[in-house]
PDB file of C-alpha atoms in Angstrom:
ATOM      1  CA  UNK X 263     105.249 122.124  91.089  1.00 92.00           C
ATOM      2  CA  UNK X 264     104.313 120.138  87.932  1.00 94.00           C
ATOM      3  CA  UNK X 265     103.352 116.251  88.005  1.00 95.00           C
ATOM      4  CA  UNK X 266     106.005 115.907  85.836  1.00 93.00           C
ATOM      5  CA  UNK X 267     108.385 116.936  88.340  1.00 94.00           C
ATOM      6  CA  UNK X 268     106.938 114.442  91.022  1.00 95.00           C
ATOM      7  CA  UNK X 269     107.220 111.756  88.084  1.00 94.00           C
ATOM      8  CA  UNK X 270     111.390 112.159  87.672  1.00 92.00           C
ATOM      9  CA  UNK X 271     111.857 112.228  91.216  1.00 92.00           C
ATOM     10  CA  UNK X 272     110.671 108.812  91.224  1.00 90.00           C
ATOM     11  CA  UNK X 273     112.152 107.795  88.255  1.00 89.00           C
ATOM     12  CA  UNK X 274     109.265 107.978  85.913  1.00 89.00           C
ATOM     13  CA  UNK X 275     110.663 110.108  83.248  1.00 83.00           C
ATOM     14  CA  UNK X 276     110.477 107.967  79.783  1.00 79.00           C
ATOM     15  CA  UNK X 277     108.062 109.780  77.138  1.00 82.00           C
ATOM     16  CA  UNK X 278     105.502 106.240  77.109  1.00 93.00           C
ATOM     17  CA  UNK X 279     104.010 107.277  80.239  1.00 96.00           C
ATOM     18  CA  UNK X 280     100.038 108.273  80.222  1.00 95.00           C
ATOM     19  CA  UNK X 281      97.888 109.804  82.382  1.00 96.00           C
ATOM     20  CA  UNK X 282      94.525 108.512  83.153  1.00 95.00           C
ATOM     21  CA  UNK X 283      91.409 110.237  85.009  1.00 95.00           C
ATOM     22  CA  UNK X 284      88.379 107.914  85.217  1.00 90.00           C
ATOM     23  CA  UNK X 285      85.137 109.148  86.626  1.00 86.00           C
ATOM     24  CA  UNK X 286      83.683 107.039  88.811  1.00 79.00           C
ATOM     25  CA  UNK X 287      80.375 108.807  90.123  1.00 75.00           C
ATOM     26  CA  UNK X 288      78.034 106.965  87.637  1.00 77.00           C
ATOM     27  CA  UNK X 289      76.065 104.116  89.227  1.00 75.00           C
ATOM     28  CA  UNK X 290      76.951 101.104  87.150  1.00 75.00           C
ATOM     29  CA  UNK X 291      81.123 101.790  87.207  1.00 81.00           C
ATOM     30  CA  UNK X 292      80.543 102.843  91.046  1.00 77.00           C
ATOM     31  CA  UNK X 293      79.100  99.294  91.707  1.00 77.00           C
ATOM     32  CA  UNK X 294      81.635  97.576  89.890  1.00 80.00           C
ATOM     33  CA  UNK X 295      84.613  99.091  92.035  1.00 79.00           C
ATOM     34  CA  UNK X 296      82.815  98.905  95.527  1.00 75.00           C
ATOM     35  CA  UNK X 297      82.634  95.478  94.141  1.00 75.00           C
ATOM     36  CA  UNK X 298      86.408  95.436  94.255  1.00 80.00           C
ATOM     37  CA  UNK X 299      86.792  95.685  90.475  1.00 85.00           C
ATOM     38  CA  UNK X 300      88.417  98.303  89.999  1.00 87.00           C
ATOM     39  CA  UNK X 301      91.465  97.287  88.436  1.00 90.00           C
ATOM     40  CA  UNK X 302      89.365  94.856  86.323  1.00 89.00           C
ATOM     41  CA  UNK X 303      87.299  97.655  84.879  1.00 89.00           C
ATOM     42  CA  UNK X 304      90.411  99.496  83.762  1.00 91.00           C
ATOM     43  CA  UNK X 305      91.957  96.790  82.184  1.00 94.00           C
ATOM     44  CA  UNK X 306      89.444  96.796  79.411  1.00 91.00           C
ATOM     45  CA  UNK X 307      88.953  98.992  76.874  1.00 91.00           C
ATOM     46  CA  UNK X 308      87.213  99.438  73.992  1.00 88.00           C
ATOM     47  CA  UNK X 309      90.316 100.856  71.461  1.00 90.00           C
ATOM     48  CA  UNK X 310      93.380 100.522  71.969  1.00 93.00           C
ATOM     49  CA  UNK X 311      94.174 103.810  74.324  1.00 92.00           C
ATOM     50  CA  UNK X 312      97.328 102.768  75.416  1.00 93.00           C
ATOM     51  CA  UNK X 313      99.136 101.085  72.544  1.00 90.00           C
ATOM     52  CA  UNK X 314     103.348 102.466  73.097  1.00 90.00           C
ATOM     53  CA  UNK X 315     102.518 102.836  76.803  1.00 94.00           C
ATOM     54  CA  UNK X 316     104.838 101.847  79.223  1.00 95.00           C
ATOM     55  CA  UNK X 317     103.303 103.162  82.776  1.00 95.00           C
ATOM     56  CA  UNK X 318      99.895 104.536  83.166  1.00 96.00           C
ATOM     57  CA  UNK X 319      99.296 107.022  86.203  1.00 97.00           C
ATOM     58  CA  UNK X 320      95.913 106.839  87.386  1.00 96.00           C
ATOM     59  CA  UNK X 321      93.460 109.360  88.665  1.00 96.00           C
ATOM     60  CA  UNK X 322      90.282 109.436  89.873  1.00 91.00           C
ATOM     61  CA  UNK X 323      88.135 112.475  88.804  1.00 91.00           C
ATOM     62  CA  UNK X 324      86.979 115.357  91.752  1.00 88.00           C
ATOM     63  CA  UNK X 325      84.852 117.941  91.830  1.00 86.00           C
ATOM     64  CA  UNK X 326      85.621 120.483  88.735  1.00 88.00           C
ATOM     65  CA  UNK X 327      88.969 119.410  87.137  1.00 92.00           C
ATOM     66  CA  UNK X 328      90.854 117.998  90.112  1.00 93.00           C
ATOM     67  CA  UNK X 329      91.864 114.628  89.873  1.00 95.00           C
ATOM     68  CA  UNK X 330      93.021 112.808  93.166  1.00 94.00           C
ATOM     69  CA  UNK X 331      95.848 109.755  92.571  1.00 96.00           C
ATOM     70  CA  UNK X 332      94.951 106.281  92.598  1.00 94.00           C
ATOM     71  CA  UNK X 333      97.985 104.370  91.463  1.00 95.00           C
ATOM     72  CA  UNK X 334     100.204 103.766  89.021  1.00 96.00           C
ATOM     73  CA  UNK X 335     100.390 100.578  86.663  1.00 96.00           C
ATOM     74  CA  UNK X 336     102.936  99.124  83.983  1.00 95.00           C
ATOM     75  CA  UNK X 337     101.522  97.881  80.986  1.00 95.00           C
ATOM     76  CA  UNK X 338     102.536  94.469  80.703  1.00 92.00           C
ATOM     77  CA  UNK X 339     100.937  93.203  77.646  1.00 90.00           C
ATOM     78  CA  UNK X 340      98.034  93.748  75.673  1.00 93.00           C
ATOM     79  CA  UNK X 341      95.591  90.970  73.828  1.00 93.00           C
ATOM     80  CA  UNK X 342      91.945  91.163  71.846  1.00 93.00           C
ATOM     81  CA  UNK X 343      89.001  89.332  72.994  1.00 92.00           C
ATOM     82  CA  UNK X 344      85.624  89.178  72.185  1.00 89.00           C
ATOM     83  CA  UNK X 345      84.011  89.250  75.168  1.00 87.00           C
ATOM     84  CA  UNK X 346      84.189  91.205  78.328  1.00 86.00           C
ATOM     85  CA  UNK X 347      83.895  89.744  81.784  1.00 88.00           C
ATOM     86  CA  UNK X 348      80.222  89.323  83.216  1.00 85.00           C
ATOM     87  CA  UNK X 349      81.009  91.524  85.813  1.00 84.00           C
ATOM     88  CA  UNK X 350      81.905  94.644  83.667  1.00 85.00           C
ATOM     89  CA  UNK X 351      78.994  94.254  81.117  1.00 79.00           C
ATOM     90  CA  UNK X 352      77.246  97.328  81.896  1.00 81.00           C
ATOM     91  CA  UNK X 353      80.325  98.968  80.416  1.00 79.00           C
ATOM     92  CA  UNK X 354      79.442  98.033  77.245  1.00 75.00           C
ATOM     93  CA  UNK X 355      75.326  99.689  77.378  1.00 69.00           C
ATOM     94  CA  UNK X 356      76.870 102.959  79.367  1.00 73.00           C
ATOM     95  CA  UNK X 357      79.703 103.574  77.038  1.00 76.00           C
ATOM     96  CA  UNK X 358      78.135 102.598  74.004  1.00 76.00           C
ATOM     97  CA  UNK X 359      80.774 100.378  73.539  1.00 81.00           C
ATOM     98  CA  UNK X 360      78.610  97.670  71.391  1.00 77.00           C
ATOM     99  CA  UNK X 361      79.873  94.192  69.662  1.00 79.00           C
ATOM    100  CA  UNK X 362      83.677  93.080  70.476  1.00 75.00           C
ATOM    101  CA  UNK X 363      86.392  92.576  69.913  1.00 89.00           C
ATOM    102  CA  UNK X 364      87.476  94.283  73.225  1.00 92.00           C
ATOM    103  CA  UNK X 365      91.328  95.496  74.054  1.00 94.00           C
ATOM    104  CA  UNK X 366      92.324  93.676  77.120  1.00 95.00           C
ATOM    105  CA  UNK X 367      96.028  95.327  79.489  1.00 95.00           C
ATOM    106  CA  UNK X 368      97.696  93.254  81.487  1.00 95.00           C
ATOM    107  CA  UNK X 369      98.685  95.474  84.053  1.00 95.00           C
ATOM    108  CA  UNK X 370     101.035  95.381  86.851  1.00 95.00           C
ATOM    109  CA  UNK X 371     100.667  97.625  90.071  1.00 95.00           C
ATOM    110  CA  UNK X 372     103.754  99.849  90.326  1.00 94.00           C
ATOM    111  CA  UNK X 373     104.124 101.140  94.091  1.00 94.00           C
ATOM    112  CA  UNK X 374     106.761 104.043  92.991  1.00 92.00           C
ATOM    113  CA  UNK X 375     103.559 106.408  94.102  1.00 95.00           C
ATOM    114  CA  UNK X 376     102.447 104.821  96.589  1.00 94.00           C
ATOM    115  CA  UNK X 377     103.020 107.168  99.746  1.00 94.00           C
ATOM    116  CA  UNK X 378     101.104 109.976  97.593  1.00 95.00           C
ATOM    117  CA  UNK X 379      98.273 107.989  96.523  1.00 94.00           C
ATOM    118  CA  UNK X 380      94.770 109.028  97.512  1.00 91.00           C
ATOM    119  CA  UNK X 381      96.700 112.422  98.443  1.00 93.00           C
ATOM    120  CA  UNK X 382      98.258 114.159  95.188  1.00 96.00           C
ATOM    121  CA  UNK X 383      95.880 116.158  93.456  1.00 96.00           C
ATOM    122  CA  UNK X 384      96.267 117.780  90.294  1.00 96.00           C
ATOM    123  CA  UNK X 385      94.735 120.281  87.926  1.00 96.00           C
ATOM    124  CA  UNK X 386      93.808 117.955  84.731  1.00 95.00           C
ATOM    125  CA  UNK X 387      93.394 120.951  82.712  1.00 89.00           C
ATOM    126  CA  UNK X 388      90.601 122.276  80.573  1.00 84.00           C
ATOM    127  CA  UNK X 389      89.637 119.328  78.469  1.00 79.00           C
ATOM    128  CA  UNK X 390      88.440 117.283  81.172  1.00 74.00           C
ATOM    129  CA  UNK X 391      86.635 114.983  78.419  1.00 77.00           C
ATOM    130  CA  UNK X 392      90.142 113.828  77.102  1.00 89.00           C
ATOM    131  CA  UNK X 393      90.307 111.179  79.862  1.00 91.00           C
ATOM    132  CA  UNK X 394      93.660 109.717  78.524  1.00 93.00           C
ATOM    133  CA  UNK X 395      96.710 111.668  77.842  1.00 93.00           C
ATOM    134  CA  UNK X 396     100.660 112.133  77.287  1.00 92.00           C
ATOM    135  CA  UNK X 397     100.338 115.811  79.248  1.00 92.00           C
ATOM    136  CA  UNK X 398     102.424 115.198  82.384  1.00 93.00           C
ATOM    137  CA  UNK X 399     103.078 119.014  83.274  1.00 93.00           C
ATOM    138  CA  UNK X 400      99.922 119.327  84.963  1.00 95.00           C
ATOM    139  CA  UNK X 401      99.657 121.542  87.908  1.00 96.00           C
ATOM    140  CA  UNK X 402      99.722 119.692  91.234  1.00 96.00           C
ATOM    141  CA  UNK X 403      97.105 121.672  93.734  1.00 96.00           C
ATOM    142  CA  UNK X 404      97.902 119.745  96.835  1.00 94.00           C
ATOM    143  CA  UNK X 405      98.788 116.703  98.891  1.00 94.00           C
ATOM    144  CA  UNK X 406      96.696 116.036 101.104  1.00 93.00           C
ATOM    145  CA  UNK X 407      97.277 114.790 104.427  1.00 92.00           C
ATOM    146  CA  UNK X 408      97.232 110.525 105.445  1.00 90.00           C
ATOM    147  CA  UNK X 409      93.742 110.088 106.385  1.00 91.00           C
ATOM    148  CA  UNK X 410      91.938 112.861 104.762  1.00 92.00           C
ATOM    149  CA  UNK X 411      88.689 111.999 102.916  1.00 91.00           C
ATOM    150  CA  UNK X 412      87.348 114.680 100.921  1.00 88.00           C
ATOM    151  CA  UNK X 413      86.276 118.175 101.820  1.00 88.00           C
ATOM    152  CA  UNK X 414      82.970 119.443 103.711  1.00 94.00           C
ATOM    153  CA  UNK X 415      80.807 121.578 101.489  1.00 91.00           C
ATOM    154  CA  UNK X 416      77.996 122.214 103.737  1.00 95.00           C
ATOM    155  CA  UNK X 417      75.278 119.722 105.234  1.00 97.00           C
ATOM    156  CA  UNK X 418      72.718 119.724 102.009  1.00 96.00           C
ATOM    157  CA  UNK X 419      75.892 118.311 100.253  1.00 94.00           C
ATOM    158  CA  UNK X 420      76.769 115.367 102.503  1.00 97.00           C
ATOM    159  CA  UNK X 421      76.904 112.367 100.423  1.00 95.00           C
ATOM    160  CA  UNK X 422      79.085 109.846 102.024  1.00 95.00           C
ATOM    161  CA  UNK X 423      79.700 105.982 101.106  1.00 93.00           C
ATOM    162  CA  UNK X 424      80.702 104.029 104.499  1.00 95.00           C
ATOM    163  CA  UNK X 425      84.457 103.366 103.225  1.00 92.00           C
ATOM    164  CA  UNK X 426      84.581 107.690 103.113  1.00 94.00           C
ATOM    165  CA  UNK X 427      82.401 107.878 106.600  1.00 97.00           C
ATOM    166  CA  UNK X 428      85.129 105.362 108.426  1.00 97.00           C
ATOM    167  CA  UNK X 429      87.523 107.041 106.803  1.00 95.00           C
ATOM    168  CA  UNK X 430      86.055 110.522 108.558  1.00 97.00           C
ATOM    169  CA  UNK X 431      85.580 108.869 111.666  1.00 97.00           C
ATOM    170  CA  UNK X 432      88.987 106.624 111.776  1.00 96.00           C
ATOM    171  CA  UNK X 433      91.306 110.138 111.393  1.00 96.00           C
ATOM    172  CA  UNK X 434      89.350 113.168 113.363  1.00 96.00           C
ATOM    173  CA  UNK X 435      92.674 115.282 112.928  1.00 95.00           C
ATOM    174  CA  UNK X 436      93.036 115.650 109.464  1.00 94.00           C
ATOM    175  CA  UNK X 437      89.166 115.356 109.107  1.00 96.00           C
ATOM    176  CA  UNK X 438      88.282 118.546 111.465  1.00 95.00           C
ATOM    177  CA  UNK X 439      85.940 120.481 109.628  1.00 96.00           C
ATOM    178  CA  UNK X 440      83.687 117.197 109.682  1.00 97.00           C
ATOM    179  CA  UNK X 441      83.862 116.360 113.053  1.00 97.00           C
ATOM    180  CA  UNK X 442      83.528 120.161 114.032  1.00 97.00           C
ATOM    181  CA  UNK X 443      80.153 120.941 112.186  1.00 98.00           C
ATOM    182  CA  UNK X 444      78.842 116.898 112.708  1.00 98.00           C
ATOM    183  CA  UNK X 445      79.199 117.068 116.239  1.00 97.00           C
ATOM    184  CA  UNK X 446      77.586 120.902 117.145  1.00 97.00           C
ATOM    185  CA  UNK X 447      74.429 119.406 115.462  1.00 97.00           C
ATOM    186  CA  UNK X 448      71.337 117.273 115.911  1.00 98.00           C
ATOM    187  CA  UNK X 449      69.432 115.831 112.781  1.00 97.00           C
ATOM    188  CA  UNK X 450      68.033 113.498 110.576  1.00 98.00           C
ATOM    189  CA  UNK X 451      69.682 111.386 108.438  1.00 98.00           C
ATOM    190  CA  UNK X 452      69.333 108.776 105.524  1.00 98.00           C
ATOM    191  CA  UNK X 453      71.438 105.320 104.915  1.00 97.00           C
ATOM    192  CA  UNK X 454      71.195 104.404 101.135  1.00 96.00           C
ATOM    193  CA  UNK X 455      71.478 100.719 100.428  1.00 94.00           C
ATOM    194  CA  UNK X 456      72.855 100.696  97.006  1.00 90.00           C
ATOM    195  CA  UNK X 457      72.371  97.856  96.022  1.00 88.00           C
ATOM    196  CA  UNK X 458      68.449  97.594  96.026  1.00 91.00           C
ATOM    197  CA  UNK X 459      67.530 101.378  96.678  1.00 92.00           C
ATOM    198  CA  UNK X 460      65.794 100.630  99.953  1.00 95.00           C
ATOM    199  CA  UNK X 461      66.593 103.560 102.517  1.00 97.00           C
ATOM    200  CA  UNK X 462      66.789 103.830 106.560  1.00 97.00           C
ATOM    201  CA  UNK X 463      65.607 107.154 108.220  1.00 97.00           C
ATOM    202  CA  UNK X 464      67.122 107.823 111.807  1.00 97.00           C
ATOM    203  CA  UNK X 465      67.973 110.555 113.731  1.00 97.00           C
ATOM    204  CA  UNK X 466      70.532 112.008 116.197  1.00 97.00           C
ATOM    205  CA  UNK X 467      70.307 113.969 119.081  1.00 96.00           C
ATOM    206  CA  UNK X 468      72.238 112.736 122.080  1.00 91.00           C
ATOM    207  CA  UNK X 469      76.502 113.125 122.676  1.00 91.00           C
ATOM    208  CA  UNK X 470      78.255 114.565 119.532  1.00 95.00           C
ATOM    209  CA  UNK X 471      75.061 114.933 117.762  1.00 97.00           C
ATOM    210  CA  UNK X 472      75.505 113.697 114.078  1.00 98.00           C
ATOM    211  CA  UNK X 473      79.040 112.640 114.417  1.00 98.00           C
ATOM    212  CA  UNK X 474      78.508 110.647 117.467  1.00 97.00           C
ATOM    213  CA  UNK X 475      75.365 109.003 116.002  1.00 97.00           C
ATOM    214  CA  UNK X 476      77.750 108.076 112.287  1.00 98.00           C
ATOM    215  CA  UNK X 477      80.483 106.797 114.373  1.00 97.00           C
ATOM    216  CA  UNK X 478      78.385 104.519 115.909  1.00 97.00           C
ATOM    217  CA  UNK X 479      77.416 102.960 112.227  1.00 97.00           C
ATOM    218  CA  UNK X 480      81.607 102.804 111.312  1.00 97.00           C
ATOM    219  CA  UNK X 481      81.912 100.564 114.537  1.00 96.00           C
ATOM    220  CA  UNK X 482      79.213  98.669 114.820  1.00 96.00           C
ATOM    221  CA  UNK X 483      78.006  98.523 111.101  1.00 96.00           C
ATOM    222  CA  UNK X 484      74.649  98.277 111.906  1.00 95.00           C
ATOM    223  CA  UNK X 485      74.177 101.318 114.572  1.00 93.00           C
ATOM    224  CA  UNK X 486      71.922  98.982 116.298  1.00 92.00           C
ATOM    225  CA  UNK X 487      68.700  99.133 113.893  1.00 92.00           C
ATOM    226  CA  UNK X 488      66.973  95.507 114.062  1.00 91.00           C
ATOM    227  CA  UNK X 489      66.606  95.432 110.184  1.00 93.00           C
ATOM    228  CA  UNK X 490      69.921  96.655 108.946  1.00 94.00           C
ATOM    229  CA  UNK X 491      71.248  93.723 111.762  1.00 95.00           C
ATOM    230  CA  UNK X 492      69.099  91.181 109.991  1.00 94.00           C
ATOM    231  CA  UNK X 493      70.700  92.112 106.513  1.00 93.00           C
ATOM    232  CA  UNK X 494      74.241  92.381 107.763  1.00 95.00           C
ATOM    233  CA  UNK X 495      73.659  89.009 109.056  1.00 95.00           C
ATOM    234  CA  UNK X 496      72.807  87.267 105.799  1.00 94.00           C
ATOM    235  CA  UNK X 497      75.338  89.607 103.415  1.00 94.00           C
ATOM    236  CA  UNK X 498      77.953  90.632 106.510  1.00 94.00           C
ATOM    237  CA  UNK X 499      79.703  92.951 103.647  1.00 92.00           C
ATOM    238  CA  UNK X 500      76.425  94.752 102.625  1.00 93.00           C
ATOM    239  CA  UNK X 501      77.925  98.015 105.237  1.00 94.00           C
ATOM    240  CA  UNK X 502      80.372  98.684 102.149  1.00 91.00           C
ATOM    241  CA  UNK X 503      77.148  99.701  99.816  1.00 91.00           C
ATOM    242  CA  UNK X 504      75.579 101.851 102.367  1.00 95.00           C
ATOM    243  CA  UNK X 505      75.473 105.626 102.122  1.00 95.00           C
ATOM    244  CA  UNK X 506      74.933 108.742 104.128  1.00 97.00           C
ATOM    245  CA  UNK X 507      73.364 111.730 103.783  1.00 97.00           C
ATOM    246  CA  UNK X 508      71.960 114.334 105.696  1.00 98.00           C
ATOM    247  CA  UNK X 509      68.168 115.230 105.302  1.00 98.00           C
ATOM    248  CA  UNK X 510      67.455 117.916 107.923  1.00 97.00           C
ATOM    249  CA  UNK X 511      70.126 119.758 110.517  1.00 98.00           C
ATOM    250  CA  UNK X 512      68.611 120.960 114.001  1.00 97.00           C
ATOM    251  CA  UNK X 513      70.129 123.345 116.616  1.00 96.00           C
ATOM    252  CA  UNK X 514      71.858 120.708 119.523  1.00 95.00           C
ATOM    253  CA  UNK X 515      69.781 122.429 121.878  1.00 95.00           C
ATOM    254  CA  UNK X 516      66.330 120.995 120.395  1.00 96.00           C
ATOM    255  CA  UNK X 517      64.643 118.432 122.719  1.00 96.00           C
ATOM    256  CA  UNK X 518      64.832 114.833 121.922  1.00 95.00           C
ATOM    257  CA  UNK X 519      61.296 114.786 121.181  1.00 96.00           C
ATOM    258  CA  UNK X 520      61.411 117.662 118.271  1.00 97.00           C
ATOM    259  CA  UNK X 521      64.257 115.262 116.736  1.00 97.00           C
ATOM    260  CA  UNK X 522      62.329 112.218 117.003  1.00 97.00           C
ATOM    261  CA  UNK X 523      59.310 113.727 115.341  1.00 97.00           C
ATOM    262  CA  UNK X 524      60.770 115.395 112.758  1.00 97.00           C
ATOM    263  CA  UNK X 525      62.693 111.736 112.140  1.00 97.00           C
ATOM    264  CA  UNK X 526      58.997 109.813 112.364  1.00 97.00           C
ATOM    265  CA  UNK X 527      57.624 112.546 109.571  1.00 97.00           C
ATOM    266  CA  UNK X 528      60.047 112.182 107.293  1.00 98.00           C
ATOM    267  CA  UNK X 529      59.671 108.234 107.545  1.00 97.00           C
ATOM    268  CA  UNK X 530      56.398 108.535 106.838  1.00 97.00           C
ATOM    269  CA  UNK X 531      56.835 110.744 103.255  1.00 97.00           C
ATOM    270  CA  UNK X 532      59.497 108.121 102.163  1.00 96.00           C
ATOM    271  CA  UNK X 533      57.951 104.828 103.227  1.00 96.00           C
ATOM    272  CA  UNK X 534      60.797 104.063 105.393  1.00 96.00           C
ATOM    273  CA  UNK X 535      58.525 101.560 107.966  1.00 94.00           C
ATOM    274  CA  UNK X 536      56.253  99.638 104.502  1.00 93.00           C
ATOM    275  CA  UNK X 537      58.874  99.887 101.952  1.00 94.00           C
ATOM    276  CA  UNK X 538      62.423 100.750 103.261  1.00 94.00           C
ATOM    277  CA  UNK X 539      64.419  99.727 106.247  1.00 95.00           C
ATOM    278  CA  UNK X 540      62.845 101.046 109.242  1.00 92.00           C
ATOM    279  CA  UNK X 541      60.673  98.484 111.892  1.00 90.00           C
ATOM    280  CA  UNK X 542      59.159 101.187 113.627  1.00 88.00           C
TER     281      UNK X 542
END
C-alpha cells in the first residue's frame, strides 16, 4: 500500500498536496514543541516551500527513513514578515536562516487523518534531506496500534521524554516488549531536566523492578524525591521536560543493598547530591 492510496480514500487526491517530514531530535526545535509550539514552528519558513499548496501532510522523522504521521493542515493563506516570533528565534541561528523577511502559512488543522495519526508510518525514501515534497507514492511500513509509543531497542538505548514514558505506562498491551524487559529488571536510572541540564540519579529494585519504579514517576510526577517535589511545586508543568534513561541494568535477584550502592556511586561521579537533583 502506497500513501497515496490512503490519501484518495480520504479524499485527498488533488496534485497541490505536499508532504512534510520535520526532524525534531535537535535541542532548540525539541524545546519549542514540548513548549506546545509546534504548529507555530511550522508555520514559518524561511522561502516560500509551499507556494501552490493546498494540504500539507505532516510527518515527524524516525529512526532511518521512517516517518511517523502527525497531521494534516490546509494552507490557508500565506503573508511576509520581517520578524519571527520570540519564541521560535533559535530557528533562525540553527538553520542559518539570517535577516527577514520570513514566509509566514496560515494553516488550518484538517482531521481527515486523524484516526491514523501518530500510527501511519511510511518509508520517505532515499533523500531523506529533501524534507518537503510532491512524492505521495511512498511506501507505508505500518500502522501502528492506539497507544503504541515507539519501539524497545535494548536498555543502553532507553531515552524516554515523560509524554513517551506515560504513554508506555498508560497502554501496557500494545507497549509489551517495554513492560516485559522493564519489569524482569532492577537498576539505576537518570531523570534529565531539560530545561537547565540538572539530573536525578535513583534506583529500582522492589515490585516490577524498573517499570514499577517509572510508573510511579507517570502518576505521581515526582516519584516521591523531596527536590523534584519542590520544583514541581513552583513550575507544576516542569514533569513534561523530564527524561529517562537507563544507566546500569541488574539481575531482579540482586539485594536491595547492591542496587542502592551502585545508585549512591554513580551519584557521586555525576554530582547528583552538590550539583543535580538528589538531597541525599
Amino acid at each position: 500500500m502506497k500513501l497515496s492510496d490512503i490519501l484518495q480514500l480520504k479524499g485527498l487526491t488533488n496534485n497541490r498536496i505536499k508532504v512534510v517530514r520535520h526532524t525534531t531530535d535537535r535541542n532548540e526545535i525539541r524545546n519549542i514543541i514540548e513548549a506546545g509550539h509546534f504548529e507555530l514552528y511550522q508555520s514559518y519558513q524561511k522561502s516560500n516551500v509551499f507556494k501552490d499548496t493546498e494540504y500539507i501532510i505532516v510527518f515527524r522523522a524516525l529512526e532511518g527513513r521512517k516517518a511517523l504521521l502527525q497531521g494534516v493542515y490546509k494552507v490557508n493563506k500565506v503573508q511576509k514578515v520581517s520578524k519571527l516570533p520570540d519564541v521560535l528565534n533559535p530557528i533562525i541561528i540553527l538553520e542559518n536562516w539570517g535577516a527577514g523577511p520570513f514566509y509566514f502559512y496560515d494553516l488550518i488543522r484538517d482531521y481527515s487523518l486523524s484516526e491514523l495519526e501518530e500510527r501511519l508510518v511510511i518509508d520517505w525514501g532515499s533523500s531523506t534531506v529533501s524534507w518537503c515534497q510532491k512524492k505521495l507514492d511512498k511506501d507505508v511500513i505500518e500502522i501502528l496500534p492506539k497507544g503504541f509509543a515507539k519501539t524497545f531497542l535494548g536498555y543502553e538505548n532507553v531515552i524516554l521524554m515523560f509524554n513517551e514514558l506515560e504513554k508506555i505506562v498508560k497502554n501496557p498491551d500494545v507497549n509489551r516488549q517495554w513492560k516485559m524487559m522493564l519489569s524482569n529488571v532492577y537498576g539505576v536510572y537518570l531523570i534529565l531536566d531539560t530545561t537547565n541540564g540538572q539530573q536525578y540519579v535513583g534506583s529500582a529494585y522492589g515490585k516490577d523492578g524498573i517499570w514499577g519504579r517509572w510508573s510511579d514517576y507517570v502518576h505521581t510526577k515526582h516519584g516521591g524525591n523531596k527536590i523534584l517535589i519542590e520544583l514541581l511545586t513552583n513550575d507544576p508543568m516542569r514533569y513534561k521536560k523530564f527524561q529517562f534513561s537507563i544507566l546500569n541494568v541488574l539481575p531482579n535477584s540482586s539485594l536491595r543493598e547492591q542496587v542502592i550502592q551502585l545508585e549512591q556511586i554513580t551519584k557521586t561521579k555525576l554530582g547528583t547530591k552538590t550539583f543535580g537533583l538528589n538531597s541525599n
